[in-house]
Short mmCIF file of C-alpha atoms in Angstrom, two decimals:
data_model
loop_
_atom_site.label_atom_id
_atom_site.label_comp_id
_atom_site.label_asym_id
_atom_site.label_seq_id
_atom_site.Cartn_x
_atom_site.Cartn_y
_atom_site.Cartn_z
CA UNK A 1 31.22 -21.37 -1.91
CA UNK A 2 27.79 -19.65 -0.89
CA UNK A 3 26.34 -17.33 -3.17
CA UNK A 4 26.06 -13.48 -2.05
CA UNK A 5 23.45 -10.69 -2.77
CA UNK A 6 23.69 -7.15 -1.89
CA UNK A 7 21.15 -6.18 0.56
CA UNK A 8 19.98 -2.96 2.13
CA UNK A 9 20.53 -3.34 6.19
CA UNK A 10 18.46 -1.39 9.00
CA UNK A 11 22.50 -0.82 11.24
CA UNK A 12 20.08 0.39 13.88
CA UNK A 13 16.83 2.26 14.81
CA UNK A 14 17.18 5.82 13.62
CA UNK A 15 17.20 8.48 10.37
CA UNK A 16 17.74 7.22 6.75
CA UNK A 17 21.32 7.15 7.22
CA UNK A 18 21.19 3.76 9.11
CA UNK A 19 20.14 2.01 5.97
CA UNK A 20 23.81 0.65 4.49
CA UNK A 21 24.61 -1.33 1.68
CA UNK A 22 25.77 -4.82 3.23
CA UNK A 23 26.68 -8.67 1.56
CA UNK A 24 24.33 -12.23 3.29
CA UNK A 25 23.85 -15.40 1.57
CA UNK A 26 21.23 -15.39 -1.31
CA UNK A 27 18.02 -17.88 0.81
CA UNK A 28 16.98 -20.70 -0.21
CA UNK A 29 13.29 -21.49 -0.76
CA UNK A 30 11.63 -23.54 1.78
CA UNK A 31 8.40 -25.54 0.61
CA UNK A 32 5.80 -23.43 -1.06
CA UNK A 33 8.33 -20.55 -1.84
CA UNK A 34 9.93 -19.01 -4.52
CA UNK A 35 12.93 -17.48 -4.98
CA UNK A 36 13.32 -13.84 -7.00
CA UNK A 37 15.48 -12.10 -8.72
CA UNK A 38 14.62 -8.81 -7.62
CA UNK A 39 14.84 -6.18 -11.08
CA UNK A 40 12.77 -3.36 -8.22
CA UNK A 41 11.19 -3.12 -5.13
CA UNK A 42 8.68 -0.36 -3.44
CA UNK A 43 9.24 1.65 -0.75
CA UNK A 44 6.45 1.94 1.72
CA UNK A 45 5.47 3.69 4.97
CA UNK A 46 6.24 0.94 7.18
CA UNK A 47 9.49 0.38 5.91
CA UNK A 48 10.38 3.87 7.92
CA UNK A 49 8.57 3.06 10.82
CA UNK A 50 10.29 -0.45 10.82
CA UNK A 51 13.58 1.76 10.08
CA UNK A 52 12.69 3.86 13.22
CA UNK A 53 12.72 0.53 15.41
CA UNK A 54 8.83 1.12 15.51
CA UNK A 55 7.51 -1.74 13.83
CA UNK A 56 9.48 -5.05 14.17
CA UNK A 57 9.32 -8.21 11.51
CA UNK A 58 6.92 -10.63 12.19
CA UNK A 59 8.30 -14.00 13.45
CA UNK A 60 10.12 -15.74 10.76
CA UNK A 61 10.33 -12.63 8.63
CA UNK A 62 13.62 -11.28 7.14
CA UNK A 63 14.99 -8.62 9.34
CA UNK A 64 15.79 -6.53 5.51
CA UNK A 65 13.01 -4.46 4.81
CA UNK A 66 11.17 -4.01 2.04
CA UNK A 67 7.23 -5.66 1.11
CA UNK A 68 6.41 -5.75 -2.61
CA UNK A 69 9.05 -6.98 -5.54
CA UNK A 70 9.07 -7.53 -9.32
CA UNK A 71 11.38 -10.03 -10.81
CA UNK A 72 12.20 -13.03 -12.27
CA UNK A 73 11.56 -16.51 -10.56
CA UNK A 74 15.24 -18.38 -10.67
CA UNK A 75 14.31 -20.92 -7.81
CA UNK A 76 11.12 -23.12 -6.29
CA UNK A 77 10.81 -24.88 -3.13
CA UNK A 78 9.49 -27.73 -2.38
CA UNK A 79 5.79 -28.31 -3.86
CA UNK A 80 6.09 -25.56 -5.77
CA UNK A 81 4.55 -24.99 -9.40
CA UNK A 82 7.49 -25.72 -12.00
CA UNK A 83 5.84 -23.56 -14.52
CA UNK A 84 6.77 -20.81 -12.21
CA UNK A 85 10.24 -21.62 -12.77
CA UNK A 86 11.08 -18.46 -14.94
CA UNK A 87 8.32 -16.39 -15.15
CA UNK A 88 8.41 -12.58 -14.20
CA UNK A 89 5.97 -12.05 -10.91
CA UNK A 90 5.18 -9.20 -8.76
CA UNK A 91 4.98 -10.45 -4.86
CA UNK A 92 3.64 -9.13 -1.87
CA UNK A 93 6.45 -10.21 0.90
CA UNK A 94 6.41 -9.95 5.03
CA UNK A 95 10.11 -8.30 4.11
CA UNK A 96 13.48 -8.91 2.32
CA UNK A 97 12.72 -6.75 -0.39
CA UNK A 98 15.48 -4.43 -0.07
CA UNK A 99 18.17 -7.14 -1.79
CA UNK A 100 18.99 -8.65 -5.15
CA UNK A 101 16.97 -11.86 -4.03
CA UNK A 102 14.06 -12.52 -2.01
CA UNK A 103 11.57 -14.97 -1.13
CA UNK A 104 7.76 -14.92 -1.66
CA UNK A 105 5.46 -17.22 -1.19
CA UNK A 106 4.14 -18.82 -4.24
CA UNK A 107 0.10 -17.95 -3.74
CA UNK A 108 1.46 -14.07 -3.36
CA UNK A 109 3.41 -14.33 -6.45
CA UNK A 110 1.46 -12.11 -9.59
CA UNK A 111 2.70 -12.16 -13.40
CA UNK A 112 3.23 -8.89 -14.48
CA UNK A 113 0.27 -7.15 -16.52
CA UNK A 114 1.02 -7.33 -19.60
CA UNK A 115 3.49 -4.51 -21.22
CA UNK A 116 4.48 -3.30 -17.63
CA UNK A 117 8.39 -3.62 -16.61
CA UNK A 118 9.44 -4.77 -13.62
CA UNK A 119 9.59 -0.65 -11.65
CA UNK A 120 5.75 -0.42 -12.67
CA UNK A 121 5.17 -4.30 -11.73
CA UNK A 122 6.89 -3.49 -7.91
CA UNK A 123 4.78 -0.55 -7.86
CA UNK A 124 1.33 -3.08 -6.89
CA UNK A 125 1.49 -5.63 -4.47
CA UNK A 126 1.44 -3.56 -1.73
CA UNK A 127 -0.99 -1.00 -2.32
CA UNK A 128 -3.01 -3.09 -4.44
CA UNK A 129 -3.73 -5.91 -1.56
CA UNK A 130 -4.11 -2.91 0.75
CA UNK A 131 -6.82 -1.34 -1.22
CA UNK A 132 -8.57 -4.66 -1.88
CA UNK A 133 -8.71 -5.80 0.97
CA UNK A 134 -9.46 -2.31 3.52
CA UNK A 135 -11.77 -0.97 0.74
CA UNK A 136 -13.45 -3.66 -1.02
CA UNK A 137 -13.32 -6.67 1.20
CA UNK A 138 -13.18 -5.08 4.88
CA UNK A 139 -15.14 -1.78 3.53
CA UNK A 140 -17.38 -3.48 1.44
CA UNK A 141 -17.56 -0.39 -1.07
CA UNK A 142 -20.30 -0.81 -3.21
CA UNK A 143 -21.02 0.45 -6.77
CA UNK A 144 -22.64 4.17 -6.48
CA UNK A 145 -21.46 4.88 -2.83
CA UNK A 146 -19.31 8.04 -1.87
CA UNK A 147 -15.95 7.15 -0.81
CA UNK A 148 -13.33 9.15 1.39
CA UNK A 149 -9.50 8.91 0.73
CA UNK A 150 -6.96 10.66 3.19
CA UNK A 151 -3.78 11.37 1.84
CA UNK A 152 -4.63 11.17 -2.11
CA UNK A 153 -1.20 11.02 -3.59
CA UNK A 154 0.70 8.90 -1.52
CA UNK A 155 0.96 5.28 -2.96
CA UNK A 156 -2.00 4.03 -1.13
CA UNK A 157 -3.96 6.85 -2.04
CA UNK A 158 -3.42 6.72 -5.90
CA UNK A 159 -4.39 3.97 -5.84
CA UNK A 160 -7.72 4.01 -3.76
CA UNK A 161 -8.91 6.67 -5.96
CA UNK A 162 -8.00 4.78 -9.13
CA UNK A 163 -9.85 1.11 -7.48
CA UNK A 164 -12.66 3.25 -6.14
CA UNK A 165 -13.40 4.81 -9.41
CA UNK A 166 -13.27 1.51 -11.20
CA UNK A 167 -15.83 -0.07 -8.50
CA UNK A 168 -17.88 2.39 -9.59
CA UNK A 169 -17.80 4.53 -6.81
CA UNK A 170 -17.92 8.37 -6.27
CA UNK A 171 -14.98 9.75 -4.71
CA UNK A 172 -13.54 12.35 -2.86
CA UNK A 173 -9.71 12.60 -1.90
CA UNK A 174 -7.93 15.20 0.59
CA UNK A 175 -4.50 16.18 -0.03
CA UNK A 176 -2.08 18.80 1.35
CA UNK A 177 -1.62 21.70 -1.20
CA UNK A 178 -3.39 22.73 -4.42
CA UNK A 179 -1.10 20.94 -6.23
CA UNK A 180 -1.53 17.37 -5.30
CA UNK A 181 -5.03 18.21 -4.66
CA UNK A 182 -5.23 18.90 -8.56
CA UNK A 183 -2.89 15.85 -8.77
CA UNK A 184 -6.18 13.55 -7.08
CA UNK A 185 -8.48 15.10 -9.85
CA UNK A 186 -6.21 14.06 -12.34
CA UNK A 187 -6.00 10.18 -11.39
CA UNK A 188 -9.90 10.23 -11.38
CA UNK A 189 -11.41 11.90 -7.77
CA UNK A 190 -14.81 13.32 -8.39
CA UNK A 191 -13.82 15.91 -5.78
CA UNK A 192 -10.28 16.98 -4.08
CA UNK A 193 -10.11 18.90 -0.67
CA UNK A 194 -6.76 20.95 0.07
CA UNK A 195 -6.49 20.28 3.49
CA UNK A 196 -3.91 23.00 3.79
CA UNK A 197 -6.90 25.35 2.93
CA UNK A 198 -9.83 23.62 3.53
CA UNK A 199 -11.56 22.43 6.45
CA UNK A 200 -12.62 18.98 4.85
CA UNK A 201 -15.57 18.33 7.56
CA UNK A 202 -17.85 21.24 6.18
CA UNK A 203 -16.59 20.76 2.52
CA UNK A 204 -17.75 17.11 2.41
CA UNK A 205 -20.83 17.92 3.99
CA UNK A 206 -21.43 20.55 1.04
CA UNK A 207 -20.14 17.95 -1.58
CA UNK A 208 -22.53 15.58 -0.60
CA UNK A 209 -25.44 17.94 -0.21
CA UNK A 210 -25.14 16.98 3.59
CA UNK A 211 -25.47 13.41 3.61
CA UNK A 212 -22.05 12.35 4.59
CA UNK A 213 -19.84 9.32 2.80
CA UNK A 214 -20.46 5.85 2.88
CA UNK A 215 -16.85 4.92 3.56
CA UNK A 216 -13.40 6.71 4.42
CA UNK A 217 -9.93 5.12 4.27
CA UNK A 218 -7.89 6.38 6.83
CA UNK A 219 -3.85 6.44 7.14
CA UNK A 220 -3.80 9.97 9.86
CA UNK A 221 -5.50 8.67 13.07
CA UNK A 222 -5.33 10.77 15.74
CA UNK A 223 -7.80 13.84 15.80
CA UNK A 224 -8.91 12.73 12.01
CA UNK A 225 -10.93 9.58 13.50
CA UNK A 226 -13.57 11.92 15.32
CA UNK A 227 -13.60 14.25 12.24
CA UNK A 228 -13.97 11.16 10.07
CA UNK A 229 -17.26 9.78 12.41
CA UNK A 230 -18.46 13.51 11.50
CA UNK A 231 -18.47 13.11 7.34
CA UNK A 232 -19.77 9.80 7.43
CA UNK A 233 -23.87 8.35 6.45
CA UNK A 234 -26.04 6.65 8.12
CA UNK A 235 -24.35 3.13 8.26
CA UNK A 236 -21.16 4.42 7.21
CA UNK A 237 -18.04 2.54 7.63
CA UNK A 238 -14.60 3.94 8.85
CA UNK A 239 -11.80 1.74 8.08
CA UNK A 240 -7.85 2.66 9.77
CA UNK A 241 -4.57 1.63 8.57
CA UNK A 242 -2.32 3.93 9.67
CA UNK A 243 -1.78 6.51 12.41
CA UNK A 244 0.51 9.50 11.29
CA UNK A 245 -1.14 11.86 13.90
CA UNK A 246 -1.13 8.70 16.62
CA UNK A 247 -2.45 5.73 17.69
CA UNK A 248 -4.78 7.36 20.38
CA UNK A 249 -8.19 9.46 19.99
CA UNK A 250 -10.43 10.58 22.00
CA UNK A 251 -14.16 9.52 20.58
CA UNK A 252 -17.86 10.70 21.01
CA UNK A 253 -19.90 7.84 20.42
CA UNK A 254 -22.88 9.29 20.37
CA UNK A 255 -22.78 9.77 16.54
CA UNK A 256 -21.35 6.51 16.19
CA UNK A 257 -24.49 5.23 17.75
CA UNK A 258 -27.40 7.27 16.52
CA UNK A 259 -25.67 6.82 12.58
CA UNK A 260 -25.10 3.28 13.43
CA UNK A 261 -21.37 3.21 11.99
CA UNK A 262 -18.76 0.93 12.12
CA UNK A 263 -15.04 1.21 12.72
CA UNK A 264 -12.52 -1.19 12.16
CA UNK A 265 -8.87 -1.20 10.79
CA UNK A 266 -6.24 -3.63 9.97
CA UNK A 267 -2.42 -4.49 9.17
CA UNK A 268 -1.62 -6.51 6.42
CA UNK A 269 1.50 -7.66 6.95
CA UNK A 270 1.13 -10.10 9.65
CA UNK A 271 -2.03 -11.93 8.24
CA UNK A 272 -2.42 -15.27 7.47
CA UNK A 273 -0.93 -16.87 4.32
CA UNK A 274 -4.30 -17.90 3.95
CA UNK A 275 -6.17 -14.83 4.49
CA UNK A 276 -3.71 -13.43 1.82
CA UNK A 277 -3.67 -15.85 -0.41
CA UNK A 278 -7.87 -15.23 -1.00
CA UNK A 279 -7.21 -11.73 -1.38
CA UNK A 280 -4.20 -12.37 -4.37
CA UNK A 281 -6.97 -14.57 -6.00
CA UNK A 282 -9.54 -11.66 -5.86
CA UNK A 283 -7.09 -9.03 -6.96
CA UNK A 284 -5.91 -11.64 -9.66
CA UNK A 285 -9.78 -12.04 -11.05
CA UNK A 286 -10.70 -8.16 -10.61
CA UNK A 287 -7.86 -5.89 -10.36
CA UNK A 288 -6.06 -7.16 -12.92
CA UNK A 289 -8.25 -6.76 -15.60
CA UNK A 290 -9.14 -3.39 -14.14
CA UNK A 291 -5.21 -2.72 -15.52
CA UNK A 292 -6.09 -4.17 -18.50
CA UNK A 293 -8.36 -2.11 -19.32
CA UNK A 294 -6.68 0.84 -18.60
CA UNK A 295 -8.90 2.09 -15.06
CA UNK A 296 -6.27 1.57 -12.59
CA UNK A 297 -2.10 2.01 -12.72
CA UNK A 298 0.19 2.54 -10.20
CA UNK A 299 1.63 6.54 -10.41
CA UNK A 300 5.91 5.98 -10.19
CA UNK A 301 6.91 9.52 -8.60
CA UNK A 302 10.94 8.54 -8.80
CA UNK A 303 13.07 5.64 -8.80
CA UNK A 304 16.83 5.11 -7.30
CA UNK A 305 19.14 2.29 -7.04
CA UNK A 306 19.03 0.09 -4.58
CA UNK A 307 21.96 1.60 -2.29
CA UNK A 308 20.41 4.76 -2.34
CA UNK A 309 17.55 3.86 -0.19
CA UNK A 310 18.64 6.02 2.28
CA UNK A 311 17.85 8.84 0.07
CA UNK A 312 14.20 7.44 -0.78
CA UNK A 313 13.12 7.15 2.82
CA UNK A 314 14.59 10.79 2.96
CA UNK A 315 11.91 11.51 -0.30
CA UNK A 316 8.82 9.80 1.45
CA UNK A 317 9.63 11.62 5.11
CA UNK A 318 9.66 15.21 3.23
CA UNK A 319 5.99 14.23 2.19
CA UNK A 320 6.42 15.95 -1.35
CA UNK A 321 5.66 12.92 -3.43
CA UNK A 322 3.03 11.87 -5.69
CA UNK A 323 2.76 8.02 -6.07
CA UNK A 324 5.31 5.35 -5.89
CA UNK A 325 8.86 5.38 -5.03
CA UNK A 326 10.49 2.52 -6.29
CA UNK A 327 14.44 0.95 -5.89
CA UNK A 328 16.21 -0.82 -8.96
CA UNK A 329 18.07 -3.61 -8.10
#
């Protein structure tokens, strides 16, 4: 008889309430995979968007959503390290992570820094590989340049702030209301701008004594990328992930080309194995001791089980978070 998980299923494009509770077969490893027993999983912005029929699985991806697990290895595929055979990993996944099992491929697959449990552990891959590779491999931040985070306490921007800071970086976060604003401060942000209050064009000019920052992460889009091109140095990089306001802006390149800036973005999800597996060995050699030491953790804002994900898409949508929200399996 085949083996059954519970999984979280998308019914069909809409609100939260289309994610239901639902049985499949548990998957078996193909070469180079392993298979996990979830313990959690994060939630993250493009699980809603994928919810929202807005963002379809890549070829060969599970249709269940869900991109970053902690567990416990209970199965290998072909050509696949034994010694991985038990061992507690965090994984960054194309999807399946809403479910008891999923799959990851072994080069994505992370032991757990030591003394975190697995809701802490599920908390990483995503915003971790995210960071590393928009900020410190595409954005080339460097030691003693000013860095620009939109959105300071959602799970990518904790983060940012923490990995900026531990680059050696200065930074300076935005965030809607006084309170998360003091909430970016906390985690390490040389400066926080309430965008609710502030206009953050004339207050990062005044921060910076008018020279502008080196490099700004971006999740709004929309009007925010000409504002961005405004608060940015001489050689100044803007880097785009996400596109909350939309995908479309209307540009002046004029101070694109007298400041000689460059703007580029990405998705992670549908790189290369390869192209992800260089940036797990990175995070592996730098991040991870930067948790070691203390300078970066990921921020867990709440937890639920794993049937009531309908009710943590329904927390990240009302925007009142601060960190991670993670699902116990």
């Amino acid at each position: 008889m085949t083996e059954t998980m519970t999984v979280v299923e998308i019914r069909e494009p809409g609100g939260p309430e289309v994610l239901v509770p639902a049985q499949r077969p548990v998957p078996t490893p193909g070469p180079g995979q392993v298979l996990i027993r979830v313990a959690a999983s994060g939630v993250n912005r493009p699980d809603i968007v994928q919810r929202q029929g807005n963002y379809a699985a890549p070829p060969g991806a599970s249709d269940i959503p869900g991109l970053e697990v902690a567990g416990k290895v209970t199965g290998l595929g072909e050509g696949t390290d034994p010694a991985l055979l038990g061992q507690e990993v965090c994984a960054l996944v194309t999807g399946g992570g809403y479910a008891e099992y999923c799959l990851a491929e072994a080069p994505l697959c992370l032991p757990f820094p030591q003394g975190f449990p697995a809701v802490q552990a599920a908390a990483l891959p995503e915003s971790v590989f995210t960071v590393w590779h928009n900020v410190v491999e595409r954005g080339g931040l460097k030691p003693g340049e000013r860095f620009m985070v939109h959105g300071g306490t959602s799970g990518i921007g904790t983060m940012a702030i923490q990995m900026a800071k531990a680059q050696g970086a200065l930074v300076v976060a935005t965030a809607r209301g006084a309170e998360k604003a003091a909430a970016c401060l906390k985690l390490g942000a040389d400066h926080a701008i309430d965008s609710l209050s502030l206009d953050f064009e004339p207050e990062v000019a005044r921060l910076t004594g008018e020279k502008g920052v080196n490099l700004i992460l971006d999740m709004v889009g929309g009007d925010y990328i000409q504002r961005n091109i405004k608060c940015l140095a001489t050689e100044g990089r803007l880097v785009s992930i996400a596109f909350q306001k939309g995908s479309l802006a209307e540009v002046n390149f004029m101070p694109m080309m007298l400041k000689r800036l460059t703007l580029t973005g990405s998705t992670l999800r549908i790189q290369p194995l390869a192209d992800k597996r260089r940036m797990a060995e990175g995070i592996l050699e730098t991040v991870w001791p930067w948790i070691a030491d203390g300078k970066v953790k990921p921020l867990i804002h709440a937890t639920f089980p794993l049937a009531g994900a309908a009710d943590a898409h329904r927390l990240m949508e009302a925007n009142t978070h601060t960190g991670k929200i993670v699902l116990i399996a």
